[in-house]
Amino acid sequence: MSHADTHSHDYDHDHKPKGFVKRWLMTTNHKDIGTLYLIFSLAMFIFGGALAMIIRLELFQPGLQFVQPDFFNQLTTMHALIMVFGAVMPAFVGFANWMIPIMIGAPDMALPRMNNWSFWILPFAFTMLASTFLMDGGAPAAGWTLYPPLVLQGGHNLAFAVFAIHMLGISSIMGAINVIATIMNMRAPNMGYLKMPLFVWTWLITAFLLIAVMPVFAGAVTMLLTDHYFGTSFFDAAGGGDPVLFQHIFWFFGHPEVYIMILPSFGIISEIIPTFARKPLFGYVSMVYATAGIAFLSFIVWAHHMFSVGMPLGGELFFMYATFLISIPTGVKVFNWVSTMWKGAMTFETPMLFAIAFIILFTIGGFSGLMLAIAPADFQYHDTYFVVAHFHYVLVTGAVFAIVGGVYYWIPKWTGNMYSERLGKIHFWWSTISVNVLFFPQHFLGLAGMPRRIPDYSTQFAEFNMWSSIGGFAFGLAQIFFCIIVWRTIKGKGTTKATSRVWEGAKGLEWFIPSPAPHHTFQDGAPVNDGHLAHVSSH
């Protein structure tokens, strides 16, 4: 099929079709689909956050106030599934759709119709997932990990949830195929792999991870389904199965999944920091290899989530040391970001503030991860709030901060309007202070022994839980404020028009410095998208 055939003739990039349905439902334009992904992600972020607010409301003080234990467990399960598959991953796919064609000089994504399909699966899948709340027995209540035998106690909601998860997996795989096909086949002439911006590199590697692990998750939940409805015994010890087998399969998916949610963040941060430090990224090639190294190692550390299941000592030692190894390429990245800022002509606009906060707070999450990687110590930390604190530092002050920083960074390009810098900075400080009030006390709760996923607790944990909940409500409110900022920017209220040199600084910087310092501007005979192909206007 020729590229011309993949676009309807009435849909060219300059003359968007009239009418809401044709413009949004039938779109094959990478920018419109990117916008749909980002709006959907924001809606899921608010919905998943609302569930978290109910959780923190219940934990504000000891005793059962607002929800029953079973409903509390449904909330924790659904909050996690919605945040992981509905908020964080679609946001990154939205960034990929918007920015990858522009960054590599391609006219669109390689498979535009599949692109449309992979998005429109999502709203239906999440409607089905959320509808389990309304069924007899409620939503699944076994944590986001869906461990048997607990998950098999549920009613028919399990089948519905599994079907929704299959649809989400199909969407992710289609998106990943599209990203790989686009990057490998549609780069501008002369753009070799080691001239691609780092955001493009992180997404290429993430896409391979997605294709590798989503079918594993699909297999695990299908086996749950057949155990529940068809009399198989994959995970039923009475029939010769083993519940720990599920954990192995789940975490073989689950650990690379964590990196699927953080690698594109690394790419976004690697675009923001060179811009506001006004220097090319330090150690570009080492960043590419570090990203690939993290992706490879993510496949051989899965059982560090399972130290307490009774695996042999040799297994515990292997998974402990393999986990330690991941800190090396991650440390390379942090070193390179700090080195990029070193002696740079730095300014501190909102995207840069989020990027710096990302580096500091993500590193805290990395250190607590190293603590959890120590097998004998993990026996103490396992299933406590220390684990909750760890992965929220990685996924909230990591992935979510990178997403928000990326939105501030690119929204002038997307909308043609400059966001309000004053409101952006208020949002940054409000979010950063409240998110630490929310999650930092949970380290102490976990070290003191408070178990996670329990709606009631001993009075000795009351004060830290109160502070954690206050931080949670403040952080939730800050994100409503963020929605208002985004809406005002889209509508152009109280904003200025963005120029073609929006982040202009000491050295005449354009939209983004592509991560490697280029020798030319890729404009000799290459397609130029919007006239803003990634390049530095002066060295």
XYZ file of C-alpha atoms in Angstrom:
539
model
C 0.000 0.000 0.000
C 1.487 3.362 -0.945
C 1.723 6.060 1.675
C -0.827 8.124 -0.238
C -3.360 5.319 0.126
C -3.086 5.297 3.900
C -4.607 8.781 4.163
C -8.044 9.658 2.935
C -7.776 12.282 0.181
C -9.941 14.748 2.105
C -7.638 14.578 5.118
C -4.481 16.434 4.411
C -2.379 17.940 7.139
C -3.165 21.545 6.319
C -6.903 21.214 5.684
C -8.413 19.256 8.528
C -11.837 17.811 7.747
C -14.901 19.603 8.971
C -17.072 17.992 11.589
C -16.286 16.541 14.989
C -16.834 12.885 14.028
C -14.635 12.941 10.948
C -11.955 15.009 12.649
C -11.618 12.903 15.806
C -13.209 9.485 15.347
C -11.839 8.719 11.897
C -8.542 10.570 12.145
C -5.315 9.077 10.852
C -3.290 12.210 11.640
C -0.529 11.432 14.149
C -0.997 14.759 15.937
C -4.751 14.321 16.418
C -4.243 10.752 17.647
C -1.489 11.957 19.991
C -3.897 14.560 21.343
C -6.602 11.918 21.870
C -4.158 9.721 23.796
C -3.081 12.622 26.015
C -6.651 13.734 26.771
C -7.678 10.142 27.538
C -4.625 9.722 29.765
C -5.480 12.886 31.698
C -9.070 11.694 32.202
C -7.831 8.324 33.520
C -5.277 10.088 35.727
C -8.104 12.064 37.365
C -10.318 8.956 37.689
C -7.531 6.769 39.105
C -6.543 9.645 41.377
C -10.114 9.906 42.666
C -9.939 6.241 43.718
C -6.666 6.998 45.513
C -8.364 9.898 47.330
C -10.968 7.462 48.725
C -8.113 5.177 49.837
C -6.331 8.053 51.608
C -9.639 9.234 53.126
C -10.161 5.801 54.686
C -6.568 5.762 55.987
C -6.731 9.293 57.410
C -7.308 7.790 60.839
C -7.471 4.253 62.272
C -10.737 2.341 62.269
C -13.188 1.726 59.441
C -14.884 4.999 58.522
C -16.018 5.127 54.920
C -15.553 1.830 53.074
C -15.742 -1.868 53.805
C -12.515 -3.932 53.596
C -13.631 -5.703 50.420
C -14.393 -2.436 48.642
C -11.069 -1.047 49.872
C -9.303 -3.943 48.145
C -11.278 -3.283 44.972
C -10.120 0.340 45.115
C -6.430 -0.574 45.421
C -6.705 -3.035 42.509
C -8.539 -0.660 40.186
C -6.460 2.390 41.150
C -3.319 0.523 40.088
C -4.699 -0.980 36.863
C -6.121 2.392 35.782
C -2.977 4.372 36.615
C -0.627 1.899 34.907
C -2.624 1.003 31.786
C -4.890 4.051 31.561
C -2.820 7.041 32.668
C 0.932 6.475 32.346
C 1.219 4.205 29.289
C -1.291 6.059 27.049
C 0.385 9.371 27.953
C 3.695 8.071 26.614
C 1.996 6.747 23.468
C 0.498 10.221 23.040
C 3.973 11.781 23.243
C 5.267 9.171 20.784
C 2.509 9.918 18.279
C 3.004 13.641 18.474
C 6.779 13.885 18.599
C 8.401 10.881 16.900
C 7.377 11.780 13.300
C 8.433 15.399 13.898
C 11.744 14.401 15.477
C 12.731 12.000 12.695
C 11.356 14.098 9.815
C 8.538 11.705 8.909
C 5.190 12.914 7.494
C 3.162 10.693 9.848
C 3.310 7.375 11.667
C 3.961 4.346 9.444
C 0.547 2.721 10.017
C -1.969 5.539 10.437
C -5.167 3.488 10.344
C -3.866 0.998 12.883
C -2.893 4.037 14.936
C -6.524 5.150 15.046
C -7.680 1.648 15.975
C -5.119 1.214 18.747
C -6.430 4.376 20.400
C -10.159 3.716 20.083
C -9.826 0.304 21.736
C -8.832 2.059 24.976
C -12.014 3.944 25.981
C -14.074 0.791 25.484
C -11.635 -1.384 27.429
C -11.606 1.021 30.376
C -15.373 1.398 30.349
C -15.572 -2.381 30.707
C -12.943 -2.471 33.428
C -14.642 0.282 35.441
C -18.076 -1.341 34.982
C -16.957 -4.246 37.195
C -17.593 -1.878 40.137
C -21.311 -2.141 39.317
C -21.447 -5.946 39.114
C -22.355 -8.456 41.791
C -19.299 -8.909 43.966
C -17.751 -5.690 42.683
C -14.425 -5.197 40.940
C -11.516 -7.656 41.282
C -10.072 -7.320 44.796
C -6.686 -9.018 44.693
C -4.271 -6.137 44.239
C -3.089 -5.076 40.773
C -1.007 -8.273 40.685
C -4.198 -10.414 40.619
C -2.558 -13.240 42.594
C -4.389 -16.548 42.871
C -5.976 -18.050 44.862
C -7.324 -14.713 46.136
C -8.392 -13.429 42.715
C -10.323 -16.666 42.033
C -12.690 -15.924 44.922
C -14.326 -13.146 42.875
C -17.461 -13.552 40.805
C -17.856 -13.085 37.064
C -16.105 -9.717 37.302
C -12.818 -11.590 36.804
C -13.801 -12.591 33.253
C -14.753 -9.008 32.442
C -11.505 -7.630 33.865
C -9.453 -10.217 31.948
C -11.231 -9.311 28.711
C -10.476 -5.619 29.319
C -6.803 -6.438 30.020
C -6.589 -8.396 26.737
C -7.917 -5.374 24.853
C -5.419 -3.077 26.556
C -2.636 -5.470 25.608
C -3.761 -5.524 21.972
C -3.755 -1.723 21.926
C -0.251 -1.580 23.435
C 1.157 -4.119 20.975
C -0.347 -2.298 17.987
C 1.068 1.001 19.230
C 4.499 -0.599 19.698
C 4.507 -2.125 16.189
C 3.630 1.293 14.784
C 6.467 3.001 16.669
C 9.034 0.424 15.494
C 7.847 0.558 11.874
C 7.925 4.368 11.900
C 11.390 4.728 13.446
C 12.993 2.022 11.331
C 11.492 2.990 7.970
C 10.658 6.682 7.987
C 13.692 8.592 9.269
C 14.844 11.588 7.224
C 17.750 10.948 4.831
C 21.091 11.013 6.661
C 19.501 10.453 10.059
C 21.325 7.363 11.251
C 20.270 5.577 14.416
C 22.913 7.386 16.461
C 21.632 10.743 15.272
C 18.097 10.194 16.569
C 16.925 12.289 19.523
C 17.076 10.304 22.754
C 13.299 10.388 23.179
C 13.026 8.433 19.908
C 15.639 5.932 21.126
C 13.899 5.338 24.461
C 10.612 4.717 22.660
C 12.181 2.315 20.153
C 13.531 0.218 23.026
C 10.263 0.514 24.990
C 8.300 -0.711 21.953
C 10.383 -3.903 21.780
C 9.798 -4.421 25.511
C 6.038 -4.049 25.019
C 5.911 -6.618 22.232
C 7.962 -9.028 24.340
C 5.964 -8.874 27.579
C 2.320 -8.047 26.831
C 1.622 -11.579 25.477
C 3.115 -13.020 28.696
C 0.599 -11.053 30.773
C -2.176 -12.139 28.408
C -1.147 -15.761 28.944
C -1.132 -15.389 32.726
C -4.620 -13.885 32.940
C -5.963 -16.442 30.428
C -4.696 -19.247 32.661
C -6.482 -17.563 35.589
C -9.624 -17.546 33.476
C -9.433 -21.242 32.615
C -8.734 -22.102 36.267
C -11.838 -20.163 37.263
C -14.265 -21.351 34.559
C -12.921 -24.456 32.820
C -11.581 -26.642 35.600
C -7.873 -26.372 34.787
C -5.339 -26.355 37.618
C -2.469 -24.127 36.500
C -2.429 -22.340 39.836
C -4.532 -24.659 41.980
C -2.410 -26.822 44.282
C -5.319 -29.251 44.800
C -5.162 -30.159 41.108
C -1.374 -30.326 40.934
C -0.832 -26.678 40.031
C 1.230 -24.038 41.818
C 0.103 -20.520 42.778
C 3.756 -19.400 42.754
C 3.866 -20.210 39.012
C 1.489 -17.293 38.501
C 3.890 -14.994 40.307
C 6.751 -16.045 38.039
C 4.708 -15.450 34.889
C 3.205 -12.217 36.185
C 6.524 -10.694 37.236
C 8.246 -11.777 34.028
C 5.765 -9.320 32.521
C 5.567 -6.996 35.515
C 9.197 -6.068 35.895
C 9.845 -5.055 32.263
C 6.464 -3.261 32.491
C 7.927 -1.005 35.185
C 10.680 -0.034 32.729
C 8.122 0.478 29.952
C 6.706 3.161 32.258
C 10.057 4.846 32.979
C 12.196 4.609 29.799
C 10.124 7.158 27.818
C 10.432 9.417 30.901
C 14.197 9.203 30.544
C 13.751 10.273 26.923
C 11.605 13.283 27.837
C 14.048 14.395 30.555
C 16.919 13.980 28.068
C 15.182 16.455 25.740
C 14.252 19.011 28.414
C 17.580 19.308 30.242
C 19.803 20.110 27.204
C 17.302 22.796 26.169
C 17.396 24.728 29.440
C 21.072 24.029 30.128
C 21.737 25.259 26.557
C 24.207 22.472 25.930
C 23.993 19.241 23.921
C 23.303 16.184 26.054
C 26.442 14.883 27.761
C 27.395 11.324 26.760
C 24.699 10.716 24.146
C 25.997 7.315 23.010
C 26.388 6.093 26.593
C 22.767 7.120 27.215
C 21.609 4.956 24.309
C 23.600 1.955 25.553
C 22.444 2.544 29.146
C 18.811 2.491 27.958
C 19.380 -0.756 26.080
C 21.216 -2.213 29.098
C 18.335 -1.372 31.443
C 15.892 -2.994 29.012
C 17.972 -6.183 28.780
C 18.494 -6.464 32.540
C 14.777 -5.898 33.184
C 14.140 -9.437 31.894
C 16.422 -11.220 34.357
C 15.410 -9.674 37.679
C 11.704 -10.556 37.898
C 11.881 -12.778 40.989
C 13.158 -9.961 43.221
C 9.415 -9.369 43.703
C 9.205 -12.893 45.124
C 12.024 -13.212 47.680
C 9.525 -14.322 50.324
C 8.031 -17.287 48.395
C 10.758 -19.700 49.531
C 13.012 -19.921 46.480
C 16.441 -21.605 46.828
C 19.307 -19.534 48.212
C 21.099 -19.605 44.838
C 18.014 -18.113 43.206
C 17.790 -15.356 45.792
C 21.458 -14.479 45.335
C 21.167 -14.425 41.531
C 18.131 -12.136 41.535
C 19.655 -9.910 44.212
C 22.910 -9.328 42.295
C 21.147 -8.991 38.926
C 18.953 -6.288 40.471
C 22.000 -4.434 41.803
C 23.371 -4.389 38.249
C 20.464 -2.271 36.979
C 21.644 0.583 39.193
C 24.771 0.950 37.006
C 23.158 2.031 33.686
C 20.606 4.050 35.680
C 23.455 5.793 37.499
C 25.073 6.545 34.112
C 21.893 8.352 33.088
C 21.710 10.435 36.269
C 25.415 11.289 35.951
C 24.939 12.385 32.330
C 21.924 14.583 33.153
C 23.821 16.302 35.957
C 26.879 16.675 33.682
C 24.670 18.257 31.000
C 23.551 20.875 33.537
C 27.123 21.413 34.802
C 28.351 24.870 33.699
C 25.329 25.246 31.412
C 23.559 28.576 30.907
C 20.601 27.267 32.907
C 17.190 28.875 33.210
C 14.432 27.463 35.358
C 11.213 27.445 33.400
C 8.505 25.014 34.507
C 9.665 22.041 32.345
C 13.195 22.364 33.740
C 11.878 22.466 37.320
C 9.975 19.218 36.737
C 13.071 17.671 35.133
C 15.310 18.573 38.085
C 12.686 17.325 40.560
C 12.479 14.125 38.502
C 16.230 13.512 38.831
C 16.292 14.093 42.599
C 13.082 12.260 43.526
C 13.473 9.412 41.038
C 16.916 8.825 42.549
C 15.324 8.541 46.014
C 13.028 5.874 44.527
C 16.089 4.157 43.054
C 17.846 4.030 46.428
C 14.817 2.540 48.184
C 14.705 0.025 45.312
C 18.283 -0.978 46.108
C 17.228 -1.502 49.732
C 14.383 -3.766 48.554
C 16.812 -5.670 46.327
C 18.743 -6.927 49.365
C 17.122 -10.323 49.801
C 17.373 -10.703 53.619
C 16.208 -7.107 54.146
C 13.328 -7.620 51.730
C 11.829 -10.228 54.082
C 11.208 -7.305 56.439
C 10.064 -4.762 53.837
C 7.910 -7.108 51.749
C 4.225 -6.147 51.546
C 4.707 -3.100 53.769
C 4.224 0.576 52.997
C 7.964 0.817 52.298
C 7.282 -0.904 48.965
C 4.377 1.485 48.301
C 6.655 4.473 48.985
C 9.359 3.039 46.717
C 7.291 2.470 43.624
C 5.327 5.688 43.990
C 8.579 7.655 44.089
C 9.545 5.903 40.856
C 6.157 6.163 39.143
C 4.742 9.454 40.467
C 7.804 11.651 40.962
C 9.361 9.668 38.121
C 6.951 8.853 35.299
C 4.169 11.340 36.121
C 6.568 14.257 36.728
C 8.277 13.506 33.401
C 4.897 13.428 31.636
C 3.835 16.732 33.192
C 7.233 18.288 32.418
C 6.900 17.053 28.835
C 3.441 18.606 28.528
C 4.751 21.998 29.673
C 7.743 21.632 27.343
C 5.817 20.785 24.168
C 2.373 22.335 24.710
C 3.445 25.624 23.066
C 4.290 23.570 19.965
C 1.044 21.597 20.141
C -1.310 24.517 20.675
C 0.553 27.573 19.376
C -0.018 29.200 22.783
C 2.454 29.695 25.624
C 1.188 28.422 28.990
C 1.228 30.810 31.965
C 4.704 30.493 33.479
C 3.470 31.838 36.807
C 0.679 29.240 37.072
C 3.075 26.513 35.890
C 5.524 27.328 38.677
C 2.713 27.376 41.261
C 1.656 23.943 40.000
C 5.248 22.686 40.224
C 5.881 23.765 43.823
C 2.407 22.726 44.975
C 2.861 19.262 43.412
C 6.442 18.746 44.594
C 5.820 19.694 48.216
C 2.546 17.767 48.485
C 3.831 14.618 46.766
C 6.663 14.376 49.293
C 4.280 14.939 52.209
C 2.196 12.152 50.656
C 4.829 9.471 50.042
C 7.856 10.180 52.226
C 6.126 9.256 55.550
C 5.184 5.906 53.996
C 8.859 4.867 54.158
C 8.679 5.183 57.954
C 5.316 3.402 58.111
C 6.778 0.490 56.155
C 9.955 0.273 58.210
C 7.769 0.242 61.338
C 5.830 -2.691 59.896
C 2.539 -1.314 58.548
C 1.207 -3.768 55.937
C -0.134 -2.430 52.643
C -3.629 -3.007 51.182
C -5.221 -3.031 54.642
C -7.976 -0.491 55.407
C -7.372 -0.380 59.171
C -4.209 -0.087 61.236
C -2.785 0.163 64.733
C -2.882 3.593 66.384
C 0.947 3.796 66.414
C 0.746 4.505 62.647
C -1.913 7.205 62.939
C 0.185 10.374 62.687
C 2.206 9.414 59.607
C -0.985 8.231 57.893
C -2.669 11.529 58.663
C 0.235 13.465 57.091
C 0.267 11.110 54.125
C -3.443 11.660 53.517
C -3.143 15.454 53.819
C -0.347 15.347 51.246
C -2.515 13.143 49.036
C -5.481 15.531 49.070
C -3.171 18.489 48.324
C -1.490 16.622 45.462
C -4.863 15.628 43.995
C -6.038 19.246 44.103
C -2.833 20.377 42.368
C -3.637 18.138 39.393
C -7.085 19.730 39.022
C -5.175 23.022 38.891
C -2.983 21.475 36.157
C -6.092 20.622 34.127
C -7.140 24.292 34.343
C -3.675 25.416 33.129
C -3.839 23.020 30.167
C -7.384 24.123 29.295
C -6.418 27.820 29.439
C -3.402 27.160 27.216
C -5.441 25.257 24.609
C -8.045 28.028 24.547
C -5.419 30.786 24.566
C -6.842 32.448 27.686
C -4.333 34.656 29.508
C -1.546 33.325 27.297
C 0.727 34.694 24.608
C 1.252 33.221 21.166
C 4.190 30.827 20.953
C 6.871 31.799 18.469
C 8.950 29.381 16.420
C 11.785 29.977 18.929
C 9.785 29.529 22.093
C 12.612 28.340 24.361
C 15.038 30.855 22.897
C 17.963 31.534 25.189
C 21.560 32.583 25.393
C 22.585 30.600 22.322
C 19.587 31.048 20.013
C 17.979 27.714 20.841
C 15.149 26.253 18.776
C 12.406 23.800 19.764
C 14.666 21.120 21.058
C 18.303 20.239 20.666
C 18.274 16.733 19.263
C 20.261 14.705 21.706
C 23.387 14.197 19.562
C 25.039 17.455 18.501
C 24.231 17.414 14.771
C 26.602 18.310 11.938
C 23.827 19.633 9.718
C 20.161 20.524 9.899
C 18.670 17.601 7.924
C 17.023 20.165 5.671
C 18.871 19.280 2.474
C 16.182 17.403 0.593
C 14.587 15.897 3.716
C 10.908 16.436 4.478
C 10.566 19.158 7.073
C 7.567 18.862 9.368
C 6.059 22.238 10.338
C 9.403 23.842 9.559
C 10.477 22.813 13.080
C 12.636 19.802 12.414
C 14.924 19.113 15.318
C 18.033 21.186 14.914
C 20.222 23.728 16.627
C 20.224 27.024 14.849
C 23.707 27.995 15.917
C 26.585 26.267 17.648
